[in-house]
Amino acid sequence: MRVLHSAMLLALVLAAAFGSFMWQSLPLHAQEEPRTAGAQPSTDQDYSDTYRQLDLFGDVFERVRAQYVEEVDDKTLVETAINGMLTSLDPHSSYLDEDKFGDMQVDTRGEFGGLGIEVTMENGVVKVVSPIDDTPAFRAGVQAGDYIVQIDGEPVMGLTLGEAVDKMRGKVGTEIELLISREGAEGPIEMTLVRDVIKIRSVRHRVEGKAGYIRITTFNQNAESGVRDAIQDINEQLGPELTGYVLDLRNNPGGLLNQAIAVADIFLDKGEIVSTRGRHESDTKRDNATPGDMADGLPIVVLINGGSASASEIVAGALQDHRRTILLGTKSFGKGSVQTVIPLPGHGAMRLTTARYYTPSGRSIQAKGIEPDIEVEPAKIESFHIRRIRESDLKGALDNDKKGANDNKDKDENKAKSSTEDGDNTEEEEVQDYQLIRALDLLNGLSLYGGQHADRASETAVEPSAPESTQTQP
């Protein structure tokens, strides 16, 4: 009876969970197919085998509770059993308890109540990597390199980094006291800060020469607005001198599907962006671009590598299929599936793979990845200088400006100075982002070719001048 009771209890729990799943995942446009009178539903099954399997689970559940070497609470057993069921389906389906579900919501929402500092753990205490501009920590004077030794009077020593971060986060408008140790200060510094809404920066940008560099670290809810702001700022800085953009998606693990679609739409004027296809034909959905290209048709080079996954691959694949960009780097990760997060009230949520996505050309990249148009492996750049004899080094060489022999003295002095400078730099070694350098070189080449081609086209398009006897209006 005890085993039967547990099996029935578990059956009710699982039935409730799957009922929630069916409600959450049912497409809005799905309709029930008409049935013939007296016919059995197409989904009719013999559930006797299902009940036998649940009875087996209940038996195992009771044995573990009664005979395992250490006592384990029922909640842990049930949650781990559900998680085991989901993780056995594929690497991306899983169960999220309430804490993990909350953390995931923070990551995808892109904002939380906190102080606004990037931190790491060093020697058992929290070290500030950098304060974020215009946040409570920045306004209070927290500096990079500071050590947080106490939070609300509790020592940080002994806490994990995650536990310390959880203590610093909290409800917007609440106060928190920090005790900070700073190198060069006479003693510990006490600070009282008020938590505020902190937005996670998923997009960073800067100007590289005459090109705009935009890096997306993750596709949270701020990704689209961040890219739009970046393009606007780069345009204001460079104006008509802007030659194109480098969109850096390297090591971007993905994020929200709708944000990937929105970011791709920024650079596309028409056509399909992505299609998602689920278990049933009615689950197929296609997303198309809307009119308007914020880049005004300028060249785009997208950087990808083995860490570019999911939403990153949606953007890269859409731009590549429409020949709107040149992909540069190494093959992407190859995650071509879509996960739906289904809340389970009072029990966290489940992350379930519900569809595969396809690029506009109809290709699935699941377990294949996206091949770059130009493969460029990461490399280390070593700069070196070789002193070579030039025409200007030869004794009595003619001057280019034909000023005469009076400039020979200055020429000799400049030659000696040049030799000294070259000698000083022969041992210099510089490490740079080789893939980014190649992308910028590619943009410069496209700009030069486009400019020369346009000049030649304009020359051939000029109409012949009118005869001298013909008068024209100014």
XYZ file of C-alpha atoms in Angstrom:
474
model
C 0.000 0.000 0.000
C 2.844 2.332 0.813
C 4.419 1.756 -2.577
C 1.097 2.221 -4.322
C 0.479 5.441 -2.426
C 3.869 6.834 -3.475
C 3.291 5.811 -7.085
C -0.102 7.501 -7.156
C 1.361 10.633 -5.563
C 4.151 10.744 -8.115
C 1.672 10.167 -10.930
C -0.315 13.192 -9.805
C 2.850 15.323 -9.619
C 3.999 14.279 -13.080
C 0.518 14.703 -14.524
C 0.384 18.245 -13.156
C 3.831 19.000 -14.524
C 3.024 17.675 -17.997
C -0.332 19.394 -17.951
C 1.469 22.667 -17.339
C 3.866 21.869 -20.178
C 1.070 21.185 -22.650
C -0.663 24.429 -21.722
C 2.484 26.496 -21.992
C 3.712 25.058 -25.286
C 0.417 24.944 -27.217
C 0.731 27.355 -30.178
C -1.826 30.146 -30.252
C -2.753 29.349 -33.845
C -3.206 25.591 -33.265
C -6.693 24.219 -33.678
C -8.110 20.834 -32.836
C -8.765 18.679 -35.905
C -12.401 17.692 -36.526
C -13.326 14.140 -35.544
C -15.821 11.718 -37.035
C -18.667 10.720 -34.736
C -17.824 7.583 -32.829
C -14.154 7.612 -33.919
C -11.401 7.302 -31.376
C -9.083 10.333 -30.890
C -5.790 10.116 -32.779
C -3.930 10.578 -29.493
C -5.658 7.671 -27.767
C -3.124 5.442 -25.996
C -3.057 2.506 -23.699
C -1.888 4.088 -20.449
C -1.580 0.776 -18.614
C 2.109 0.531 -19.463
C 2.631 4.110 -18.290
C 1.066 3.296 -14.920
C 3.291 0.218 -14.618
C 6.374 2.345 -15.205
C 5.210 4.874 -12.610
C 4.656 2.012 -10.187
C 8.250 0.924 -10.836
C 9.444 4.443 -10.113
C 7.445 4.542 -6.897
C 9.021 1.257 -5.789
C 12.534 2.595 -6.415
C 11.637 5.870 -4.714
C 10.502 4.030 -1.565
C 13.576 1.771 -1.513
C 15.897 4.754 -1.686
C 14.034 6.544 1.091
C 14.117 3.517 3.356
C 17.464 1.869 2.653
C 19.945 4.416 1.295
C 22.993 4.798 3.534
C 22.120 8.417 4.318
C 18.732 10.068 4.679
C 17.664 12.077 1.640
C 14.651 14.387 1.644
C 11.799 13.746 -0.775
C 12.221 17.083 -2.560
C 15.795 16.300 -3.520
C 14.864 12.847 -4.798
C 11.982 14.112 -6.929
C 13.890 17.097 -8.362
C 16.924 15.015 -9.275
C 14.662 12.384 -10.848
C 12.949 15.025 -12.997
C 16.291 16.558 -13.918
C 17.605 13.128 -14.878
C 14.606 12.583 -17.138
C 15.166 15.904 -18.914
C 18.952 15.750 -19.225
C 18.714 12.268 -20.740
C 16.802 13.759 -23.694
C 19.538 16.104 -24.929
C 22.353 18.248 -23.462
C 20.219 21.396 -23.314
C 17.039 20.230 -21.556
C 17.113 20.425 -17.768
C 15.196 21.219 -14.591
C 15.756 24.572 -12.887
C 15.008 24.895 -9.211
C 13.759 28.227 -7.921
C 17.259 29.640 -7.349
C 18.578 28.650 -10.785
C 15.383 29.880 -12.416
C 15.849 33.250 -10.709
C 19.475 33.480 -11.868
C 18.443 32.666 -15.429
C 15.799 35.402 -15.364
C 18.443 37.905 -14.248
C 20.741 36.875 -17.103
C 18.074 37.093 -19.800
C 16.378 40.215 -18.403
C 19.731 41.979 -18.370
C 19.061 43.979 -15.212
C 18.900 43.467 -11.456
C 18.954 45.328 -8.189
C 22.547 45.751 -7.101
C 25.599 47.982 -6.801
C 27.123 47.940 -10.283
C 30.559 46.359 -9.882
C 32.350 43.582 -11.733
C 34.070 41.381 -9.157
C 36.261 38.324 -8.819
C 37.559 36.264 -5.918
C 41.175 36.624 -4.830
C 42.798 35.199 -1.689
C 39.410 34.485 -0.150
C 38.017 38.015 -0.500
C 36.096 39.801 -3.230
C 38.221 41.981 -5.506
C 36.673 44.739 -7.597
C 37.565 44.401 -11.272
C 35.857 47.640 -12.238
C 32.840 49.733 -11.235
C 30.207 50.284 -13.942
C 29.666 53.901 -14.934
C 26.738 55.755 -13.359
C 25.926 53.110 -10.748
C 25.807 53.270 -6.916
C 29.319 51.799 -6.649
C 30.734 54.273 -9.167
C 29.085 57.250 -7.472
C 30.268 56.104 -4.034
C 33.889 56.022 -5.198
C 34.527 52.278 -5.388
C 37.707 51.757 -7.400
C 39.204 48.957 -9.445
C 41.512 46.902 -7.235
C 39.525 47.475 -4.031
C 38.978 44.464 -1.759
C 35.557 43.976 -0.170
C 36.227 42.365 3.215
C 32.819 42.746 4.882
C 29.214 42.936 3.635
C 26.692 44.275 6.154
C 29.139 43.503 8.950
C 29.653 39.861 7.885
C 33.181 38.829 6.837
C 33.532 37.787 3.209
C 36.258 35.278 4.075
C 34.744 31.816 3.800
C 32.026 32.760 1.309
C 32.052 31.674 -2.310
C 31.962 34.309 -5.026
C 28.354 33.413 -5.816
C 27.315 33.787 -2.174
C 29.030 37.163 -1.929
C 27.354 38.382 -5.127
C 23.952 37.240 -3.844
C 24.472 39.296 -0.674
C 25.314 42.424 -2.674
C 22.284 42.044 -4.917
C 18.886 42.855 -3.504
C 15.763 44.936 -3.690
C 16.131 48.321 -5.376
C 16.241 51.148 -2.824
C 17.630 49.086 0.081
C 20.885 49.984 1.799
C 24.034 47.887 2.081
C 27.207 48.511 4.087
C 30.601 47.568 2.690
C 33.992 47.511 4.378
C 36.683 48.023 1.744
C 40.440 47.579 1.921
C 42.332 49.783 -0.518
C 46.032 49.795 -1.247
C 47.611 53.022 -0.034
C 44.713 53.941 2.267
C 45.406 54.528 5.959
C 42.759 52.035 7.028
C 39.575 50.237 5.986
C 36.976 52.348 4.194
C 33.330 52.116 5.240
C 30.689 52.781 2.614
C 26.901 52.788 2.719
C 25.341 52.310 -0.718
C 21.743 52.200 -1.924
C 20.953 49.440 -4.406
C 19.690 50.556 -7.802
C 18.664 48.971 -11.096
C 21.824 47.686 -12.777
C 21.735 46.901 -16.475
C 24.074 44.237 -17.786
C 25.993 45.551 -20.785
C 25.750 42.907 -23.456
C 26.986 45.240 -26.216
C 30.250 47.164 -26.332
C 31.556 49.269 -29.186
C 34.399 51.505 -30.252
C 35.889 53.110 -33.340
C 38.791 51.309 -35.045
C 40.329 53.645 -37.612
C 37.460 54.400 -39.986
C 35.446 51.309 -39.030
C 32.979 50.622 -36.250
C 33.606 47.677 -33.926
C 30.559 46.171 -32.150
C 30.860 43.223 -29.771
C 27.830 41.316 -28.449
C 28.697 39.162 -25.442
C 25.226 37.659 -24.949
C 21.728 38.071 -26.370
C 19.792 39.359 -23.377
C 16.894 41.803 -23.512
C 19.248 44.747 -24.041
C 21.028 43.352 -27.123
C 18.950 45.017 -29.854
C 18.865 48.434 -28.186
C 22.594 48.169 -27.465
C 23.433 47.507 -31.122
C 21.212 50.378 -32.290
C 22.863 52.764 -29.832
C 26.298 51.551 -30.929
C 25.586 52.169 -34.615
C 24.223 55.629 -33.871
C 27.259 56.578 -31.761
C 29.733 55.266 -34.365
C 27.935 57.247 -37.083
C 28.143 60.400 -35.016
C 31.884 59.902 -34.481
C 32.918 59.029 -38.043
C 30.182 60.494 -40.217
C 30.837 60.082 -43.968
C 34.292 58.605 -43.312
C 32.732 55.394 -41.935
C 33.811 52.412 -44.086
C 31.846 49.593 -42.424
C 31.318 47.520 -39.294
C 32.918 44.569 -37.561
C 30.313 42.575 -35.606
C 32.111 40.398 -33.073
C 30.131 37.286 -32.040
C 33.092 35.239 -30.826
C 32.509 33.273 -27.611
C 28.881 34.430 -27.533
C 26.883 31.480 -26.116
C 23.525 32.797 -27.359
C 20.472 33.905 -25.402
C 17.003 35.027 -26.388
C 15.702 34.010 -29.812
C 13.694 37.204 -30.304
C 16.791 39.315 -29.664
C 18.804 37.388 -32.247
C 16.030 38.000 -34.783
C 15.897 41.701 -33.870
C 19.679 42.141 -34.208
C 19.736 40.431 -37.618
C 16.819 42.643 -38.694
C 18.931 45.737 -37.970
C 21.219 44.876 -40.901
C 18.655 43.313 -43.265
C 16.071 45.105 -45.385
C 13.938 42.134 -46.436
C 13.730 38.355 -46.540
C 13.557 35.546 -44.022
C 15.788 35.631 -40.952
C 15.120 32.219 -39.398
C 12.502 29.496 -39.287
C 11.785 27.273 -36.292
C 10.244 23.838 -36.789
C 8.879 21.817 -33.911
C 7.453 18.351 -33.516
C 4.230 19.162 -35.356
C 3.790 20.926 -38.662
C 1.620 23.555 -36.988
C 4.597 24.529 -34.823
C 6.554 25.876 -37.825
C 7.212 29.599 -37.591
C 9.088 31.970 -39.880
C 10.450 35.384 -38.970
C 11.130 37.949 -41.682
C 13.104 41.176 -41.789
C 11.376 44.541 -41.810
C 12.319 47.374 -44.210
C 15.324 49.449 -43.181
C 19.067 48.789 -42.862
C 20.718 50.862 -40.138
C 24.135 50.207 -41.695
C 22.975 51.858 -44.963
C 24.436 49.021 -47.017
C 27.990 49.481 -45.730
C 30.151 46.335 -45.621
C 29.899 44.143 -42.514
C 32.426 41.563 -41.343
C 31.155 39.130 -38.695
C 33.677 37.387 -36.436
C 32.756 33.865 -35.230
C 34.565 30.985 -33.569
C 33.889 27.699 -31.796
C 32.307 29.587 -28.896
C 29.646 31.242 -31.089
C 26.454 29.284 -30.450
C 22.676 29.336 -30.791
C 21.477 32.951 -31.150
C 24.917 33.969 -32.461
C 24.606 31.376 -35.203
C 21.124 32.611 -36.100
C 22.491 36.108 -36.743
C 25.597 34.879 -38.566
C 23.629 32.394 -40.678
C 20.971 34.911 -41.698
C 23.492 37.571 -42.737
C 25.592 34.987 -44.586
C 22.649 33.509 -46.512
C 21.552 36.976 -47.623
C 25.154 37.770 -48.633
C 24.978 40.805 -46.391
C 28.235 40.024 -44.624
C 31.527 38.188 -44.839
C 32.024 35.672 -42.033
C 35.585 35.511 -40.772
C 37.128 33.278 -38.113
C 36.578 29.589 -37.381
C 33.586 27.222 -37.510
C 30.855 27.942 -34.968
C 29.641 25.643 -32.184
C 26.692 24.068 -34.006
C 23.739 24.413 -31.640
C 20.698 24.461 -33.888
C 17.945 23.815 -31.338
C 15.537 26.087 -29.484
C 14.808 25.715 -25.767
C 11.566 26.886 -24.201
C 11.613 27.751 -20.492
C 8.338 26.551 -18.971
C 7.624 27.873 -15.446
C 6.326 25.338 -12.936
C 4.587 27.433 -10.268
C 6.159 26.781 -6.884
C 8.778 24.447 -8.336
C 11.071 26.531 -10.531
C 10.959 25.763 -14.251
C 11.940 23.270 -16.904
C 14.077 24.058 -19.931
C 12.871 21.865 -22.786
C 14.073 21.578 -26.370
C 10.959 22.292 -28.438
C 12.212 23.071 -31.960
C 15.085 23.188 -34.420
C 15.932 26.361 -36.264
C 16.902 26.749 -39.910
C 18.728 29.531 -41.725
C 16.984 31.365 -44.618
C 18.413 28.901 -47.165
C 16.822 26.017 -45.242
C 19.994 24.556 -43.728
C 20.117 23.166 -40.219
C 23.406 23.700 -38.433
C 22.651 21.290 -35.587
C 25.930 19.528 -34.721
C 27.470 20.991 -37.913
C 28.079 24.652 -37.209
C 28.496 27.533 -39.636
C 31.560 27.607 -41.847
C 33.160 31.061 -42.179
C 33.656 32.545 -45.632
C 37.268 33.243 -44.743
C 38.861 30.907 -42.215
C 41.288 32.681 -39.900
C 42.712 30.857 -36.919
C 43.748 32.816 -33.814
C 47.417 33.723 -34.120
C 50.131 35.575 -32.299
C 51.580 38.584 -34.094
C 55.284 39.293 -33.757
C 56.498 42.612 -35.096
C 60.126 42.939 -36.096
C 62.206 45.427 -38.073
C 64.908 44.753 -40.640
C 67.227 47.562 -41.571
C 67.664 47.670 -45.366
C 69.733 50.004 -47.498
C 67.643 52.398 -49.534
C 68.452 54.758 -52.373
C 68.497 57.654 -49.939
C 71.301 55.927 -47.988
C 73.696 55.915 -50.929
C 76.400 58.565 -50.950
C 75.669 61.310 -53.451
C 72.135 60.124 -54.179
C 69.997 62.715 -55.956
C 67.408 64.578 -53.949
C 63.768 64.082 -54.898
C 62.930 67.766 -54.493
C 65.979 68.922 -56.548
C 66.962 71.516 -53.983
C 70.615 70.801 -54.443
C 73.539 69.685 -52.376
C 72.684 71.938 -49.473
C 70.240 69.312 -48.167
C 72.803 66.488 -48.102
C 73.774 67.302 -44.540
C 70.172 67.117 -43.336
C 69.703 63.895 -45.304
C 72.707 62.297 -43.609
C 71.491 63.375 -40.180
C 68.022 61.947 -40.850
C 69.587 58.703 -42.110
C 71.591 58.325 -38.896
C 68.537 59.067 -36.793
C 66.487 56.498 -38.712
C 69.154 53.849 -38.202
C 69.157 54.459 -34.481
C 65.368 54.239 -34.198
C 65.209 51.029 -36.233
C 67.885 49.496 -34.074
C 65.939 50.281 -30.911
C 62.807 48.472 -32.181
C 64.304 45.235 -33.495
C 63.479 43.313 -30.309
C 59.933 44.642 -29.860
C 57.128 42.067 -29.774
C 53.459 42.890 -29.740
C 50.509 40.569 -29.181
C 47.276 41.665 -30.863
C 43.886 40.316 -31.907
C 44.885 38.803 -35.234
C 41.342 37.927 -36.325
C 40.141 41.486 -35.674
C 43.111 42.906 -37.577
C 42.247 40.714 -40.562
C 38.615 41.849 -40.379
C 39.625 45.526 -40.339
C 42.023 44.971 -43.236
C 39.205 43.336 -45.174
C 36.914 46.315 -44.539
C 39.637 48.723 -45.675
C 40.144 46.681 -48.841
C 36.427 46.652 -49.613
C 36.282 50.394 -49.026
C 39.224 51.087 -51.335
C 37.874 48.824 -54.062
C 34.404 50.295 -53.769
C 35.767 53.845 -53.948
C 37.959 53.176 -56.986
C 35.164 51.297 -58.726
C 32.767 54.171 -58.080
C 35.302 56.690 -59.428
C 35.793 54.701 -62.628
C 32.052 54.331 -63.066
C 31.506 58.054 -62.649
C 34.227 58.841 -65.196
C 32.677 56.612 -67.850
C 29.245 58.045 -67.124
C 30.286 61.676 -67.838
C 28.558 63.021 -70.926
C 30.759 64.519 -73.678
C 31.150 68.279 -73.450
C 29.041 70.454 -75.683
C 30.566 72.126 -78.779
C 32.100 75.533 -78.189
C 29.396 77.206 -80.302
C 26.674 75.816 -78.093
C 25.678 77.888 -75.076
C 24.604 76.133 -71.906
C 22.893 77.444 -68.817
C 25.131 77.666 -65.711
